[in-house]
Structures are given as structure tokens and as C-alpha cells.
Coordinates of N, CA and C in Angstrom, one line a residue:
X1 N 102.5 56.6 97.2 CA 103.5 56.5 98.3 C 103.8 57.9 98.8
X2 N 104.1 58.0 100.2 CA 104.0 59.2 100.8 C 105.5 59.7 100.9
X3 N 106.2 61.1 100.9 CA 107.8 61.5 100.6 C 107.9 60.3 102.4
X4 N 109.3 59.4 101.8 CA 109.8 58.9 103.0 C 110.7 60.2 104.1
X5 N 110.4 59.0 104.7 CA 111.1 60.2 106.1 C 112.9 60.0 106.2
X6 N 113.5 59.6 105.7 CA 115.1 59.2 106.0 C 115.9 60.8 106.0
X7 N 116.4 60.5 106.6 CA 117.3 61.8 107.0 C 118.9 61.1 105.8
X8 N 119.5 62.9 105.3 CA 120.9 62.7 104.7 C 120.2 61.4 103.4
X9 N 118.6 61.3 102.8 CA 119.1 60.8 101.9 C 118.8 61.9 100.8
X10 N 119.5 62.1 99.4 CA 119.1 62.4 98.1 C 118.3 61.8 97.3
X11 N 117.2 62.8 97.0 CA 116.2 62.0 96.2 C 116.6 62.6 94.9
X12 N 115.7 61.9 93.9 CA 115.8 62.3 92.6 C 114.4 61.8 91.8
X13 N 114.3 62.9 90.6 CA 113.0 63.0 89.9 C 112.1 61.5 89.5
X14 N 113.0 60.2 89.4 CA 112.1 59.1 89.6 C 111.7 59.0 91.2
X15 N 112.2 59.0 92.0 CA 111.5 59.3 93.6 C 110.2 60.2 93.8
X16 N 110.8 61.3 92.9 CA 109.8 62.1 92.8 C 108.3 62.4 92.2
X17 N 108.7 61.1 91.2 CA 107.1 60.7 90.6 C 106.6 59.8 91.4
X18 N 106.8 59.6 92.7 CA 106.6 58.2 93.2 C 105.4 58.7 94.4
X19 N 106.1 59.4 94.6 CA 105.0 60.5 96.0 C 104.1 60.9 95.9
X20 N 103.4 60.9 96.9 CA 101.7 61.3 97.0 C 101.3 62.4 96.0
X21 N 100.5 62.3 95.2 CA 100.2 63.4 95.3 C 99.1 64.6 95.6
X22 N 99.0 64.2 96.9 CA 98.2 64.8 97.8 C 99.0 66.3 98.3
X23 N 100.2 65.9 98.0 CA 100.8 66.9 98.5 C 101.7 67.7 97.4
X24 N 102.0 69.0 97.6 CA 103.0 69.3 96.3 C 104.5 69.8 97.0
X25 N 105.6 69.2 96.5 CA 107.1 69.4 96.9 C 107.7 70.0 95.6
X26 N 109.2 70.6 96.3 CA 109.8 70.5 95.2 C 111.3 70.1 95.9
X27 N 112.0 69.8 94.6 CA 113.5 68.9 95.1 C 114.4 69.7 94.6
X28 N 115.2 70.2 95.6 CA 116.4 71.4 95.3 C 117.5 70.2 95.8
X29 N 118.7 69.9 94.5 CA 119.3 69.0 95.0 C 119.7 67.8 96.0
X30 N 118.3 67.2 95.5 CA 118.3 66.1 96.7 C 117.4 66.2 97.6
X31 N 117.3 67.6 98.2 CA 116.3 67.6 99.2 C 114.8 68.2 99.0
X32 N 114.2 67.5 99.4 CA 112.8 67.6 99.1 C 112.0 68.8 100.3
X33 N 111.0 69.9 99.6 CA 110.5 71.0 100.3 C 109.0 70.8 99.8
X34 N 108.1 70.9 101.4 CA 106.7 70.6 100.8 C 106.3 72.3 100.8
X35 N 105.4 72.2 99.8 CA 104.6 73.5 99.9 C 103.6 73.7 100.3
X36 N 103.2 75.1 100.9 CA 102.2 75.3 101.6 C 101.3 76.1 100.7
X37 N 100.0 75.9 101.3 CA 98.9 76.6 99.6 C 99.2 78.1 99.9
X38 N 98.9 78.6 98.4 CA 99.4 79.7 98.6 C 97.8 80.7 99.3
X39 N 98.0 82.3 99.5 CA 97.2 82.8 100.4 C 96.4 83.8 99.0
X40 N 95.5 83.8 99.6 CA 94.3 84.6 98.7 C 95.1 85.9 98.3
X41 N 96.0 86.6 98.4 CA 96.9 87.7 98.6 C 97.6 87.7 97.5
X42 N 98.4 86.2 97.4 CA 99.2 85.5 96.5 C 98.6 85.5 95.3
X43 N 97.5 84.6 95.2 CA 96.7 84.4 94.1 C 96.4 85.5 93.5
X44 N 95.7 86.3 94.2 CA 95.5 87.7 93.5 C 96.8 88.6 92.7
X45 N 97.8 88.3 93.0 CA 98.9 88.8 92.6 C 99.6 88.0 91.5
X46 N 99.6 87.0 91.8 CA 99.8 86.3 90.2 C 98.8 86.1 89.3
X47 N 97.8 85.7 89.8 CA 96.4 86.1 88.6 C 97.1 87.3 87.8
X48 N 97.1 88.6 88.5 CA 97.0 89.5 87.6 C 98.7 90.0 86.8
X49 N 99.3 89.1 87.5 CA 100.9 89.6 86.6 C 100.8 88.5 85.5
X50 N 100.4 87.1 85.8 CA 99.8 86.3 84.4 C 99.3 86.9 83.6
X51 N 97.9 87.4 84.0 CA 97.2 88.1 82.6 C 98.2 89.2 81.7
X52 N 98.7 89.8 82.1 CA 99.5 91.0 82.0 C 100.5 90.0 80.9
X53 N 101.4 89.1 81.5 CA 102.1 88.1 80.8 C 101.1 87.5 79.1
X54 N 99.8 87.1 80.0 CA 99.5 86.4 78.4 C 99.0 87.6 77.7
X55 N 98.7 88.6 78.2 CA 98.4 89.4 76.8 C 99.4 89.6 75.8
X56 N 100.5 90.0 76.5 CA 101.8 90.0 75.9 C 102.4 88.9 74.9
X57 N 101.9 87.8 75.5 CA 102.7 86.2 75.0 C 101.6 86.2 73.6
X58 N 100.7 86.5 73.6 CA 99.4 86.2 72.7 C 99.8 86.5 71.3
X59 N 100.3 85.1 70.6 CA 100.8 85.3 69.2 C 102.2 85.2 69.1
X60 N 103.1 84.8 70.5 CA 104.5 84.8 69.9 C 104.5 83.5 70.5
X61 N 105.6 82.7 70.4 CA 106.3 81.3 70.3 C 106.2 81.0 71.6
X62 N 106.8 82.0 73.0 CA 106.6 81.5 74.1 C 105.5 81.4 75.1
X63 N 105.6 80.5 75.5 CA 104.6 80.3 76.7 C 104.6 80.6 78.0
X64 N 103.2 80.9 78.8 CA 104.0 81.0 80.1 C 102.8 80.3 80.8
X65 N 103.2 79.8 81.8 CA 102.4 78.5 83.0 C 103.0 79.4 84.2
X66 N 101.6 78.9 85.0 CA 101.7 78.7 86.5 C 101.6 77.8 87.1
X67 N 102.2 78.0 88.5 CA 102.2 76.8 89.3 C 101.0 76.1 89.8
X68 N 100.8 74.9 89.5 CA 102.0 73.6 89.7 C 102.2 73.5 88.3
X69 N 104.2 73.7 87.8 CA 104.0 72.8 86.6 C 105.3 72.5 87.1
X70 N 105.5 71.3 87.2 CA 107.4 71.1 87.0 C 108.1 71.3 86.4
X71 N 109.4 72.2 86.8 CA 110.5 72.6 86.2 C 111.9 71.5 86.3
X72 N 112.1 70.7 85.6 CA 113.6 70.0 85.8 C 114.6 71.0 85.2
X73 N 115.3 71.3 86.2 CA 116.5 72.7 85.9 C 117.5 72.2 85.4
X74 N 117.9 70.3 85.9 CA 118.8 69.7 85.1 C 118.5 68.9 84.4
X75 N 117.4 68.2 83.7 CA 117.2 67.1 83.0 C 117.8 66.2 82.9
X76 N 117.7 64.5 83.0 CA 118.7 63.8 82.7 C 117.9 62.8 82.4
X77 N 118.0 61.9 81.2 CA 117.0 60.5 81.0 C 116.7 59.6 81.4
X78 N 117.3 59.3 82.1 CA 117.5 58.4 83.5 C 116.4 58.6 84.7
X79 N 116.6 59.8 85.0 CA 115.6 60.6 85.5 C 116.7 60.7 87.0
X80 N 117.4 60.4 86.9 CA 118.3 61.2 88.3 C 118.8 62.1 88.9
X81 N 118.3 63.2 87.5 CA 118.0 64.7 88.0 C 117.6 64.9 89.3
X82 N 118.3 66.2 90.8 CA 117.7 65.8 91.7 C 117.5 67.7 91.9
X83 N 116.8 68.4 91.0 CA 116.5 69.7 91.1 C 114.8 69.9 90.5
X84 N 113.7 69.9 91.0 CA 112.5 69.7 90.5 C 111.8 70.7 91.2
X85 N 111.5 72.1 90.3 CA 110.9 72.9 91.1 C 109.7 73.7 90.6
X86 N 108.9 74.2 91.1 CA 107.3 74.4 90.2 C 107.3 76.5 90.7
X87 N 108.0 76.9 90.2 CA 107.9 78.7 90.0 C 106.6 78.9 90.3
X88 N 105.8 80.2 90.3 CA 104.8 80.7 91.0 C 104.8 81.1 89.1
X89 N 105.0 81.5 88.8 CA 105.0 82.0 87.1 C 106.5 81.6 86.7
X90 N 106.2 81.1 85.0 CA 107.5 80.8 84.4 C 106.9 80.8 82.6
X91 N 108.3 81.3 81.8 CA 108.0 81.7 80.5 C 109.0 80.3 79.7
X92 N 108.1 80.0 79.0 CA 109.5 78.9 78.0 C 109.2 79.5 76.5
X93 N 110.1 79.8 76.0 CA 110.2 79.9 74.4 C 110.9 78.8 73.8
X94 N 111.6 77.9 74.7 CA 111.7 76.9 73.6 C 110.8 75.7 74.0
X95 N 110.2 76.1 72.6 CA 109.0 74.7 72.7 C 109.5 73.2 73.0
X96 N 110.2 72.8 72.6 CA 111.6 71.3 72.6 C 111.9 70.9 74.1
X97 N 111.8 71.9 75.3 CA 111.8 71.6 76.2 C 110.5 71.6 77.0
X98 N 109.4 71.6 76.5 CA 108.5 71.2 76.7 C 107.7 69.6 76.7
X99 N 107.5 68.8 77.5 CA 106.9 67.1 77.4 C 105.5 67.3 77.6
X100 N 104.9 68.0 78.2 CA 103.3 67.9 78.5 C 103.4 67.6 79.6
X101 N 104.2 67.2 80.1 CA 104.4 67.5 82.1 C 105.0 68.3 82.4
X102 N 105.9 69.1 82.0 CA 107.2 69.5 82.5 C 107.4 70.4 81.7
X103 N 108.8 71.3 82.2 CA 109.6 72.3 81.6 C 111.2 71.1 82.0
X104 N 111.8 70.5 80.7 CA 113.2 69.9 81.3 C 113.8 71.1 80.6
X105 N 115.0 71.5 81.4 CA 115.6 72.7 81.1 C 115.1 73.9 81.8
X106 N 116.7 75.3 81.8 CA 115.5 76.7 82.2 C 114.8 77.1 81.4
X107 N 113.9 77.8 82.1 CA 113.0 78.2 81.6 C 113.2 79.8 81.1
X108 N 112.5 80.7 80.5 CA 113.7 82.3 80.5 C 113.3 83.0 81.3
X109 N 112.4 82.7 81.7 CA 111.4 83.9 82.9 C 111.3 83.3 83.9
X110 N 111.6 83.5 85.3 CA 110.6 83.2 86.2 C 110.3 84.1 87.5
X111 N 109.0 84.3 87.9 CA 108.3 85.0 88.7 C 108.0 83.6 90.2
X112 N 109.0 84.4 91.4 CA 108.3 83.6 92.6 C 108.0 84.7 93.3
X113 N 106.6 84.8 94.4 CA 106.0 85.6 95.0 C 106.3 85.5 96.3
X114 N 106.8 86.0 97.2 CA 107.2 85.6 98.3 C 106.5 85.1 99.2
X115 N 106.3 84.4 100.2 CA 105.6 84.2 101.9 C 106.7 84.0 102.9
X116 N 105.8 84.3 103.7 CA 107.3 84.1 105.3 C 107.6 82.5 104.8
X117 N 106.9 81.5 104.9 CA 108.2 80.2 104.9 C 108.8 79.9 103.4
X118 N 108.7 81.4 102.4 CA 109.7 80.4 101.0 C 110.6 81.2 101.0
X119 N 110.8 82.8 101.5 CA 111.7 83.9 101.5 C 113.0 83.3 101.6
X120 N 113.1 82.5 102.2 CA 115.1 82.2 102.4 C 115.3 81.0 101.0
X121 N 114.5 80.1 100.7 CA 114.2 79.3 99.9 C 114.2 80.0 98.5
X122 N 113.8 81.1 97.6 CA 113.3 81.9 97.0 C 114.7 82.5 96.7
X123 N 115.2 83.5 97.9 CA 116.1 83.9 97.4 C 117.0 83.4 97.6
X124 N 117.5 82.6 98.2 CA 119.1 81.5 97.8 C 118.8 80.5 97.1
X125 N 118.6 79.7 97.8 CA 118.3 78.1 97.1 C 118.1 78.1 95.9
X126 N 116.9 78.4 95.5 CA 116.5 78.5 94.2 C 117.2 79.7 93.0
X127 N 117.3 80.6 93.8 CA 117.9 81.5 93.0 C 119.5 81.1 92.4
X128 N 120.1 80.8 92.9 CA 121.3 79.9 92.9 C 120.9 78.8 91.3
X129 N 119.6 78.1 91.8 CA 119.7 77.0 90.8 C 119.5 77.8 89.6
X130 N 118.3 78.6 89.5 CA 117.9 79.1 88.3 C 119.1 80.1 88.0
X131 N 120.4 80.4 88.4 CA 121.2 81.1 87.8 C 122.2 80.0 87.4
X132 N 122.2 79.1 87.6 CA 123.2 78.0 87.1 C 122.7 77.2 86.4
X133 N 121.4 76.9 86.1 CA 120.6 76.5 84.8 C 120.9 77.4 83.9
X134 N 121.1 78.6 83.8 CA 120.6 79.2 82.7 C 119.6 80.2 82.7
X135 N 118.4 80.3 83.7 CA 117.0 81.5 83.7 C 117.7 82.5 83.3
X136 N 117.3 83.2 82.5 CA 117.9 84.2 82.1 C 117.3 85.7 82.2
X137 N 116.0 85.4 83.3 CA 115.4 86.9 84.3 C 114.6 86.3 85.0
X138 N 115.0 86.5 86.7 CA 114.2 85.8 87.4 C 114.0 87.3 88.4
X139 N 112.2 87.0 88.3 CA 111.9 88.2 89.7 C 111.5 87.3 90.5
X140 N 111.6 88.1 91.7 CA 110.9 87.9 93.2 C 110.0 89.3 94.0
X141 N 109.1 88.8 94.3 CA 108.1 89.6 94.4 C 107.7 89.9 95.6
X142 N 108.0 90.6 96.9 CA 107.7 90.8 98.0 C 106.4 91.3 98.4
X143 N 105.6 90.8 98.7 CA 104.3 90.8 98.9 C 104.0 92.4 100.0
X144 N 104.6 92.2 101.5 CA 104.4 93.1 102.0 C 105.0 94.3 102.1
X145 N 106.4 94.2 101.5 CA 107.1 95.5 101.2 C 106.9 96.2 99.5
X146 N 106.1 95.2 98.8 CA 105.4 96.2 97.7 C 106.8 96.3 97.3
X147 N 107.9 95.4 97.3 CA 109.1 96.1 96.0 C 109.4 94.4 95.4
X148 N 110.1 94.7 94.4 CA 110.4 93.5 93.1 C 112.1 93.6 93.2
X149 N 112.1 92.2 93.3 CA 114.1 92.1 93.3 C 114.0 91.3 91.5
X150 N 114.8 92.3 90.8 CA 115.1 91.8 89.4 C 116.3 91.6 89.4
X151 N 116.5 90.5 88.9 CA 117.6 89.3 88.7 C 117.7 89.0 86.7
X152 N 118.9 89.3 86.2 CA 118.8 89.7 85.1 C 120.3 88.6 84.9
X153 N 120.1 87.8 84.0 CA 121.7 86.7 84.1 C 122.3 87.8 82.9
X154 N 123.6 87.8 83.3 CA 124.6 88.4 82.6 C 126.0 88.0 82.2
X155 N 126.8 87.1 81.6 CA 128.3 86.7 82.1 C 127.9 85.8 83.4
X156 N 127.1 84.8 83.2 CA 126.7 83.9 84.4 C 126.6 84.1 85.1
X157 N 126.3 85.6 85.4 CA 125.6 85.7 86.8 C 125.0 86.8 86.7
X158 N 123.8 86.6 88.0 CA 122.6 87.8 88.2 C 123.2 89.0 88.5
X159 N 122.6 90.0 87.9 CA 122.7 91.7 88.3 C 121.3 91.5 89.0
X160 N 121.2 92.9 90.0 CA 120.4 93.0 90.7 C 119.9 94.3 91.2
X161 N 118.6 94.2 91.3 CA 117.8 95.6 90.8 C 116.5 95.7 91.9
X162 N 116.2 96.5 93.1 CA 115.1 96.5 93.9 C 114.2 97.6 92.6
X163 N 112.8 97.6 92.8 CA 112.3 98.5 92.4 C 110.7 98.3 92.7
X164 N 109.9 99.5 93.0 CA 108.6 99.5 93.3 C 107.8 99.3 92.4
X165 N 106.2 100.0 92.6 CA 105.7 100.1 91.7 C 105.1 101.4 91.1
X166 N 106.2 102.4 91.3 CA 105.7 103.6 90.8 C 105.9 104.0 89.4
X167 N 106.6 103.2 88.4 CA 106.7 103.1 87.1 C 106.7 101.4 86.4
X168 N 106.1 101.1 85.2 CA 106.0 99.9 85.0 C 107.2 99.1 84.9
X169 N 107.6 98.5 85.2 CA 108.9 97.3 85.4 C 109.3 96.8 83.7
X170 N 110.0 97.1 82.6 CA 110.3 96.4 82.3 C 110.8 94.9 82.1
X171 N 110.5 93.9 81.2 CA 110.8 92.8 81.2 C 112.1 92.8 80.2
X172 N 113.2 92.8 80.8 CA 115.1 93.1 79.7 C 114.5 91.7 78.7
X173 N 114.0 90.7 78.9 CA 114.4 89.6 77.8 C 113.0 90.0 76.9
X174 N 112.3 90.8 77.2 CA 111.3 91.2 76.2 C 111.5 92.4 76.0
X175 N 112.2 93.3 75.1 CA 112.1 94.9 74.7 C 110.3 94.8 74.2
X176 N 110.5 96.0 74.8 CA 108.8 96.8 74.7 C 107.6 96.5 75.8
X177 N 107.9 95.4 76.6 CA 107.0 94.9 77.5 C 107.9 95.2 79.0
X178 N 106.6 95.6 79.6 CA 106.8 96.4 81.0 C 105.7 96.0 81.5
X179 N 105.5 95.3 83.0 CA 104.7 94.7 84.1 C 104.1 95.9 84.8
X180 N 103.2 96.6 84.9 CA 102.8 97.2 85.6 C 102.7 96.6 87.2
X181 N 103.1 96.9 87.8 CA 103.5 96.4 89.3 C 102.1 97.3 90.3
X182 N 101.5 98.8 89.7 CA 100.6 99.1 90.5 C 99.1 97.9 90.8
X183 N 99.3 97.3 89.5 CA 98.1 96.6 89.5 C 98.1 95.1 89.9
X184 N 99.8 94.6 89.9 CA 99.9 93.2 91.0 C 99.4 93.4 92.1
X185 N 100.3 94.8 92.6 CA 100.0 94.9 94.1 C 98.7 95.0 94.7
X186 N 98.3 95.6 93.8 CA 96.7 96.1 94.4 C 96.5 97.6 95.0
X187 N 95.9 98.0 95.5 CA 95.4 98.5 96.5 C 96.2 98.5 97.8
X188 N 96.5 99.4 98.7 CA 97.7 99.4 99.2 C 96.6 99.4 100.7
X189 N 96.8 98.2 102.0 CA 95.7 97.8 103.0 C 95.8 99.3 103.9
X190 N 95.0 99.4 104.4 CA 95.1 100.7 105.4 C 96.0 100.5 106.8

């Protein structure tokens, strides 16, 4: 079944299993956002902040996935959770919130990479959710200005940090591990 077209309705995570999946969405309170594939640019840049991630993760408890995996930020059994969102990178250390489809619950880490149509999406919408779940370090990663907005939950809410990539970025919920950011970005285009 293909996302219906009704305007002012709220969908929720059983609707959500219902839809094509030809296509990939995610559901920020109700409303449903399709995604667009990401760009060779993109890929290249999470490729390499992943690897960077799983060398790190190799041998401790958490995990980290990339997108597509669903995130339910609110979980509910019923399934009328209406917040279903698939991060560009995301870390879970608790195994328990894990089903083999899904992340139900936040997740502790999450990495979205920006493009012109998710930038307002990225940094409100979602950022909003994953600080009221619980994420407890969410980056955003701007592709063409080569800087990282670090979002760090503290007393329920994000502190906030621009930074390049002229020293490796710390990860606060991991002491000792730092992202080298020269080597997401690449090569800097002429």
C-alpha cells in the first residue's frame, strides 16, 4: 500500500508498516517525510565516519547501524507510536532495545549528514525529538561548510558546539574516542 494522500491526518507506526516499500519515509509526530537517496558525497562521508565508529565499537556492548534502520523514539505496544525515524548513523548500547527491525527507544549517538531538503528537518524537527527521547549526543554534519554542530544532552537539554575539522572531534559519551573529521570530509573540491 502506497503513504495515503489525506491531508491533517496522523499516522502512526502500524500505518507505517503498511506502506510501500518502494519508498523510504520517516514519521515525526504524525507526519510522514519521504526521503530522497542520498548523494555519492553523502555516502562517502558516512562510509568513512562508520568505519572510524566500528573500529572503535569492536569488542564493547554497543552497536552502531546505518541508515535505513528504524528508530521508534517513542515505542508503544500497540504500535501507535507516531515518531519513526531512520538517522544517517546511530549507536545503541542497550541491547534490550533492540527487535531485529528496530531501535524502540533513544538511541545514544546519532549522526545526520545534511542535504538542502533535510537541513530544516535535521536541525528542528528531529533534533527536538531526539532531545526529548533521551539521545544523549546527537551530531549534524554539514556537508558544504565542512563544520559539525555537536549537540551534547545535559539537564534535558542540548548544549551546543560548531567545530571543523582541524582537530579530531571528540565523542563526550565515549572518553578516549575522537572522529577525525579531516577524513569524513575528504579532500576539500577546488
Amino acid at each position: 500500500m502506497g503513504l495515503p494522500q489525506e491531508k491533517d491526518v496522523r499516522y502512526t507506526y502500524a500505518d507505517y508498516l503498511e506502506w510501500d516499500d518502494s519508498e523510504r519515509y520517516e514519521l515525526i509526530e504524525g507526519v510522514p517525510y519521504i526521503m530522497a537517496s542520498p548523494s555519492e558525497a553523502h555516502q562517502t562521508m558516512l562510509l568513512e565516519f562508520a568505519s572510524q565508529f566500528h573500529a572503535f565499537l569492536k569488542g564493547k556492548p554497543c552497536k552502531g547501524f546505518i541508515a535505513p534502520f528504524d528508530v521508534r523514539l517513542f515505542p508503544q505496544n500497540s504500535h501507535d507510536d507516531d515518531t519513526i525515524v531512520q538517522p544517517d548513523f546511530l549507536v545503541v548500547c542497550d541491547n534490550s532495545k533492540l527487535d531485529g527491525k528496530a531501535c524502540n527507544g533513544a538511541p545514544d549517538f546519532v549522526l545526520e549528514i545534511l542535504s538542502p531538503s533535510t537541513s530544516r528537518k535535521d536541525r528542528i524537527l528531529k533534533k527536538a525529538q531526539y532531545g526529548w527521547a533521551g539521545v544523549k549526543e546527537y551530531w549534524i554534519i554539514g556537508p558544504k561548510d565542512r563544520m559539525l554542530e555537536k549537540h551534547v544532552l545535559e539537564n534535558g537539554k542540548y548544549t551546543h558546539e560548531w567545530l571543523d575539522a582541524s582537530v579530531p572531534v571528540p565523542v563526550s559519551i565515549f572518553p578516549g574516542f575522537a572522529i577525525d573529521l579531516s577524513l569524513v570530509f575528504g579532500e576539500e573540491e577546488p
